[in-house]
PDB file of C-alpha atoms in Angstrom:
ATOM      1  CA  MET A   1     -12.464 -15.937 -21.617  1.00  0.00           C
ATOM      2  CA  PHE A   2     -14.664 -16.481 -18.578  1.00  0.00           C
ATOM      3  CA  GLY A   3     -12.147 -18.987 -17.158  1.00  0.00           C
ATOM      4  CA  ARG A   4      -9.355 -16.451 -17.502  1.00  0.00           C
ATOM      5  CA  LEU A   5     -11.474 -13.840 -15.732  1.00  0.00           C
ATOM      6  CA  GLN A   6     -12.029 -16.227 -12.830  1.00  0.00           C
ATOM      7  CA  GLN A   7      -8.291 -16.929 -12.649  1.00  0.00           C
ATOM      8  CA  TYR A   8      -7.643 -13.197 -12.479  1.00  0.00           C
ATOM      9  CA  ARG A   9     -10.173 -12.887  -9.657  1.00  0.00           C
ATOM     10  CA  VAL A  10      -8.484 -15.665  -7.661  1.00  0.00           C
ATOM     11  CA  VAL A  11      -5.069 -14.058  -8.091  1.00  0.00           C
ATOM     12  CA  GLU A  12      -6.548 -10.678  -7.143  1.00  0.00           C
ATOM     13  CA  MET A  13      -7.963 -12.112  -3.911  1.00  0.00           C
ATOM     14  CA  LYS A  14      -4.565 -13.562  -3.000  1.00  0.00           C
ATOM     15  CA  LEU A  15      -2.809 -10.275  -3.725  1.00  0.00           C
ATOM     16  CA  LEU A  16      -5.383  -8.326  -1.702  1.00  0.00           C
ATOM     17  CA  ALA A  17      -4.842 -10.678   1.259  1.00  0.00           C
ATOM     18  CA  GLN A  18      -1.071 -10.132   1.006  1.00  0.00           C
ATOM     19  CA  GLN A  19      -1.648  -6.384   0.820  1.00  0.00           C
ATOM     20  CA  ARG A  20      -3.777  -6.441   3.985  1.00  0.00           C
ATOM     21  CA  ASP A  21      -1.095  -8.458   5.788  1.00  0.00           C
ATOM     22  CA  LEU A  22       1.650  -6.038   4.773  1.00  0.00           C
ATOM     23  CA  GLN A  23      -0.442  -3.010   5.678  1.00  0.00           C
ATOM     24  CA  ALA A  24      -0.948  -4.492   9.144  1.00  0.00           C
ATOM     25  CA  LYS A  25       2.718  -5.461   9.481  1.00  0.00           C
ATOM     26  CA  ILE A  26       4.220  -2.044   8.660  1.00  0.00           C
ATOM     27  CA  PRO A  27       2.717  -0.187  11.678  1.00  0.00           C
ATOM     28  CA  ASP A  28       3.885  -3.018  13.971  1.00  0.00           C
ATOM     29  CA  ILE A  29       7.444  -2.689  12.692  1.00  0.00           C
ATOM     30  CA  GLU A  30       7.276   1.083  13.132  1.00  0.00           C
ATOM     31  CA  LYS A  31       6.090   0.645  16.744  1.00  0.00           C
ATOM     32  CA  CYS A  32       8.996  -1.695  17.431  1.00  0.00           C
ATOM     33  CA  LEU A  33      11.414   0.813  15.900  1.00  0.00           C
ATOM     34  CA  ASP A  34       9.986   3.531  18.159  1.00  0.00           C
ATOM     35  CA  ALA A  35      10.403   1.296  21.206  1.00  0.00           C
ATOM     36  CA  VAL A  36      14.036   0.544  20.341  1.00  0.00           C
ATOM     37  CA  ALA A  37      14.665   4.257  19.705  1.00  0.00           C
ATOM     38  CA  THR A  38      13.211   5.048  23.140  1.00  0.00           C
ATOM     39  CA  LEU A  39      15.506   2.481  24.737  1.00  0.00           C
ATOM     40  CA  GLN A  40      18.496   3.962  22.917  1.00  0.00           C
ATOM     41  CA  ALA A  41      17.547   7.484  23.973  1.00  0.00           C
ATOM     42  CA  ASN A  42      17.346   6.465  27.636  1.00  0.00           C
ATOM     43  CA  LYS A  43      20.483   4.315  27.705  1.00  0.00           C
ATOM     44  CA  ASP A  44      22.682   6.953  29.355  1.00  0.00           C
ATOM     45  CA  THR A  45      20.112   8.274  31.840  1.00  0.00           C
ATOM     46  CA  GLY A  46      19.851   5.014  33.770  1.00  0.00           C
ATOM     47  CA  GLN A  47      16.121   5.599  34.280  1.00  0.00           C
ATOM     48  CA  GLU A  48      13.605   2.796  34.144  1.00  0.00           C
ATOM     49  CA  ILE A  49      10.980   3.027  31.456  1.00  0.00           C
ATOM     50  CA  ILE A  50       7.417   2.146  32.372  1.00  0.00           C
ATOM     51  CA  ALA A  51       5.659   0.609  29.374  1.00  0.00           C
ATOM     52  CA  ASP A  52       2.333  -1.000  28.609  1.00  0.00           C
ATOM     53  CA  PHE A  53       2.571  -4.032  26.364  1.00  0.00           C
ATOM     54  CA  GLU A  54       0.043  -6.357  24.816  1.00  0.00           C
ATOM     55  CA  ILE A  55      -0.001  -9.863  26.244  1.00  0.00           C
ATOM     56  CA  SER A  56      -2.860 -11.099  24.130  1.00  0.00           C
ATOM     57  CA  GLU A  57      -5.595  -9.595  21.980  1.00  0.00           C
ATOM     58  CA  GLY A  58      -6.978  -6.729  24.079  1.00  0.00           C
ATOM     59  CA  ILE A  59      -5.076  -7.715  27.249  1.00  0.00           C
ATOM     60  CA  TYR A  60      -2.302  -5.382  28.351  1.00  0.00           C
ATOM     61  CA  SER A  61       0.176  -5.340  31.192  1.00  0.00           C
ATOM     62  CA  ARG A  62       2.478  -2.707  32.627  1.00  0.00           C
ATOM     63  CA  ALA A  63       6.188  -3.363  32.968  1.00  0.00           C
ATOM     64  CA  ARG A  64       9.304  -1.590  34.136  1.00  0.00           C
ATOM     65  CA  VAL A  65      12.092  -1.834  31.611  1.00  0.00           C
ATOM     66  CA  GLU A  66      15.503  -1.388  33.144  1.00  0.00           C
ATOM     67  CA  ASN A  67      18.442  -0.043  31.232  1.00  0.00           C
ATOM     68  CA  THR A  68      19.572  -2.916  29.060  1.00  0.00           C
ATOM     69  CA  ASP A  69      21.948  -3.367  26.176  1.00  0.00           C
ATOM     70  CA  SER A  70      19.926  -6.040  24.415  1.00  0.00           C
ATOM     71  CA  VAL A  71      16.492  -6.375  22.859  1.00  0.00           C
ATOM     72  CA  CYS A  72      14.574  -9.537  21.988  1.00  0.00           C
ATOM     73  CA  LEU A  73      12.799  -9.552  18.632  1.00  0.00           C
ATOM     74  CA  TRP A  74      10.008 -11.952  17.775  1.00  0.00           C
ATOM     75  CA  LEU A  75      10.791 -13.425  14.374  1.00  0.00           C
ATOM     76  CA  GLY A  76       7.702 -15.586  14.119  1.00  0.00           C
ATOM     77  CA  ALA A  77       7.266 -19.361  14.030  1.00  0.00           C
ATOM     78  CA  ASN A  78       7.927 -19.453  17.798  1.00  0.00           C
ATOM     79  CA  VAL A  79      11.388 -17.957  17.334  1.00  0.00           C
ATOM     80  CA  MET A  80      12.737 -15.029  19.341  1.00  0.00           C
ATOM     81  CA  LEU A  81      16.301 -13.758  19.105  1.00  0.00           C
ATOM     82  CA  GLU A  82      18.251 -11.390  21.294  1.00  0.00           C
ATOM     83  CA  TYR A  83      20.015  -8.486  19.586  1.00  0.00           C
ATOM     84  CA  SER A  84      21.932  -5.461  20.772  1.00  0.00           C
ATOM     85  CA  ARG A  85      19.895  -2.257  20.535  1.00  0.00           C
ATOM     86  CA  GLU A  86      21.846  -1.124  17.483  1.00  0.00           C
ATOM     87  CA  GLU A  87      21.473  -4.484  15.718  1.00  0.00           C
ATOM     88  CA  ALA A  88      17.766  -4.550  16.531  1.00  0.00           C
ATOM     89  CA  ALA A  89      17.277  -1.046  15.117  1.00  0.00           C
ATOM     90  CA  THR A  90      19.174  -2.013  11.968  1.00  0.00           C
ATOM     91  CA  ARG A  91      17.204  -5.252  11.568  1.00  0.00           C
ATOM     92  CA  LEU A  92      13.869  -3.508  12.103  1.00  0.00           C
ATOM     93  CA  GLN A  93      14.761  -0.711   9.673  1.00  0.00           C
ATOM     94  CA  LYS A  94      15.694  -3.297   7.047  1.00  0.00           C
ATOM     95  CA  ASN A  95      12.430  -5.180   7.658  1.00  0.00           C
ATOM     96  CA  LEU A  96      10.471  -1.931   7.333  1.00  0.00           C
ATOM     97  CA  GLU A  97      12.168  -1.061   4.042  1.00  0.00           C
ATOM     98  CA  ASN A  98      11.546  -4.582   2.710  1.00  0.00           C
ATOM     99  CA  ALA A  99       7.886  -4.473   3.738  1.00  0.00           C
ATOM    100  CA  LYS A 100       7.358  -1.079   2.078  1.00  0.00           C
ATOM    101  CA  ALA A 101       9.118  -2.242  -1.097  1.00  0.00           C
ATOM    102  CA  SER A 102       6.995  -5.410  -1.155  1.00  0.00           C
ATOM    103  CA  LEU A 103       3.864  -3.317  -0.723  1.00  0.00           C
ATOM    104  CA  GLU A 104       4.834  -1.096  -3.666  1.00  0.00           C
ATOM    105  CA  VAL A 105       5.411  -4.144  -5.884  1.00  0.00           C
ATOM    106  CA  LEU A 106       2.122  -5.635  -4.743  1.00  0.00           C
ATOM    107  CA  VAL A 107       0.219  -2.439  -5.558  1.00  0.00           C
ATOM    108  CA  ALA A 108       1.808  -2.377  -9.026  1.00  0.00           C
ATOM    109  CA  ASP A 109       0.828  -6.026  -9.536  1.00  0.00           C
ATOM    110  CA  LEU A 110      -2.740  -5.268  -8.468  1.00  0.00           C
ATOM    111  CA  LEU A 111      -2.964  -2.350 -10.901  1.00  0.00           C
ATOM    112  CA  PHE A 112      -1.667  -4.523 -13.731  1.00  0.00           C
ATOM    113  CA  LEU A 113      -4.096  -7.282 -12.808  1.00  0.00           C
ATOM    114  CA  ARG A 114      -7.034  -4.863 -12.745  1.00  0.00           C
ATOM    115  CA  ASP A 115      -6.042  -3.651 -16.207  1.00  0.00           C
ATOM    116  CA  GLN A 116      -6.017  -7.257 -17.403  1.00  0.00           C
ATOM    117  CA  VAL A 117      -9.471  -7.838 -15.889  1.00  0.00           C
ATOM    118  CA  THR A 118     -10.801  -4.738 -17.654  1.00  0.00           C
ATOM    119  CA  ILE A 119      -9.302  -5.814 -20.987  1.00  0.00           C
ATOM    120  CA  THR A 120     -10.748  -9.303 -20.595  1.00  0.00           C
ATOM    121  CA  GLN A 121     -14.186  -7.915 -19.747  1.00  0.00           C
ATOM    122  CA  VAL A 122     -14.114  -5.583 -22.757  1.00  0.00           C
ATOM    123  CA  MET A 123     -13.036  -8.428 -25.037  1.00  0.00           C
ATOM    124  CA  HIS A 124     -15.778 -10.622 -23.587  1.00  0.00           C
ATOM    125  CA  GLY A 125     -18.370  -7.914 -24.295  1.00  0.00           C
ATOM    126  CA  TYR A 126     -16.981  -7.364 -27.786  1.00  0.00           C
ATOM    127  CA  HIS A 127     -17.200 -11.098 -28.474  1.00  0.00           C
ATOM    128  CA  HIS A 128     -20.861 -11.153 -27.425  1.00  0.00           C
ATOM    129  CA  PHE A 129     -21.552  -8.074 -29.549  1.00  0.00           C
ATOM    130  CA  GLU A 130     -20.044  -9.800 -32.607  1.00  0.00           C
ATOM    131  CA  ILE A 131     -22.262 -12.834 -32.014  1.00  0.00           C
ATOM    132  CA  PHE A 132     -25.265 -10.517 -31.714  1.00  0.00           C
ATOM    133  CA  LEU A 133     -24.391  -8.857 -35.039  1.00  0.00           C
ATOM    134  CA  LEU A 134     -24.003 -12.210 -36.793  1.00  0.00           C
ATOM    135  CA  ARG A 135     -27.527 -13.254 -35.841  1.00  0.00           C
TER     136      ARG A 135
END
């Protein structure tokens, strides 16, 4: 029983790490969606947008964004693709929905796992109580 409890703990740690990653990823996707929405809102005005963007951890720069029809999205693994504003908004919305759905599944898995840990701990205590009674 103790081995099973340790296995549950290892799986729980992995799920918690995935949960932290998803919880950090969702606000980033929402920020990107807001940026694309701002670009779409200003497409007909012809005005430049002045934006601050993060170059590196804690280092920011200011840029002028001219009216453009395309947006580059960082996909990870050193891959960046250029999309139209509409395609970028659609892609980001889909990514946001997928991330939120994954987070919901992960939370359900964590709840199930915690129930299994509790059951295992109770059974472990019951086993020790039976041994105590037999002595």
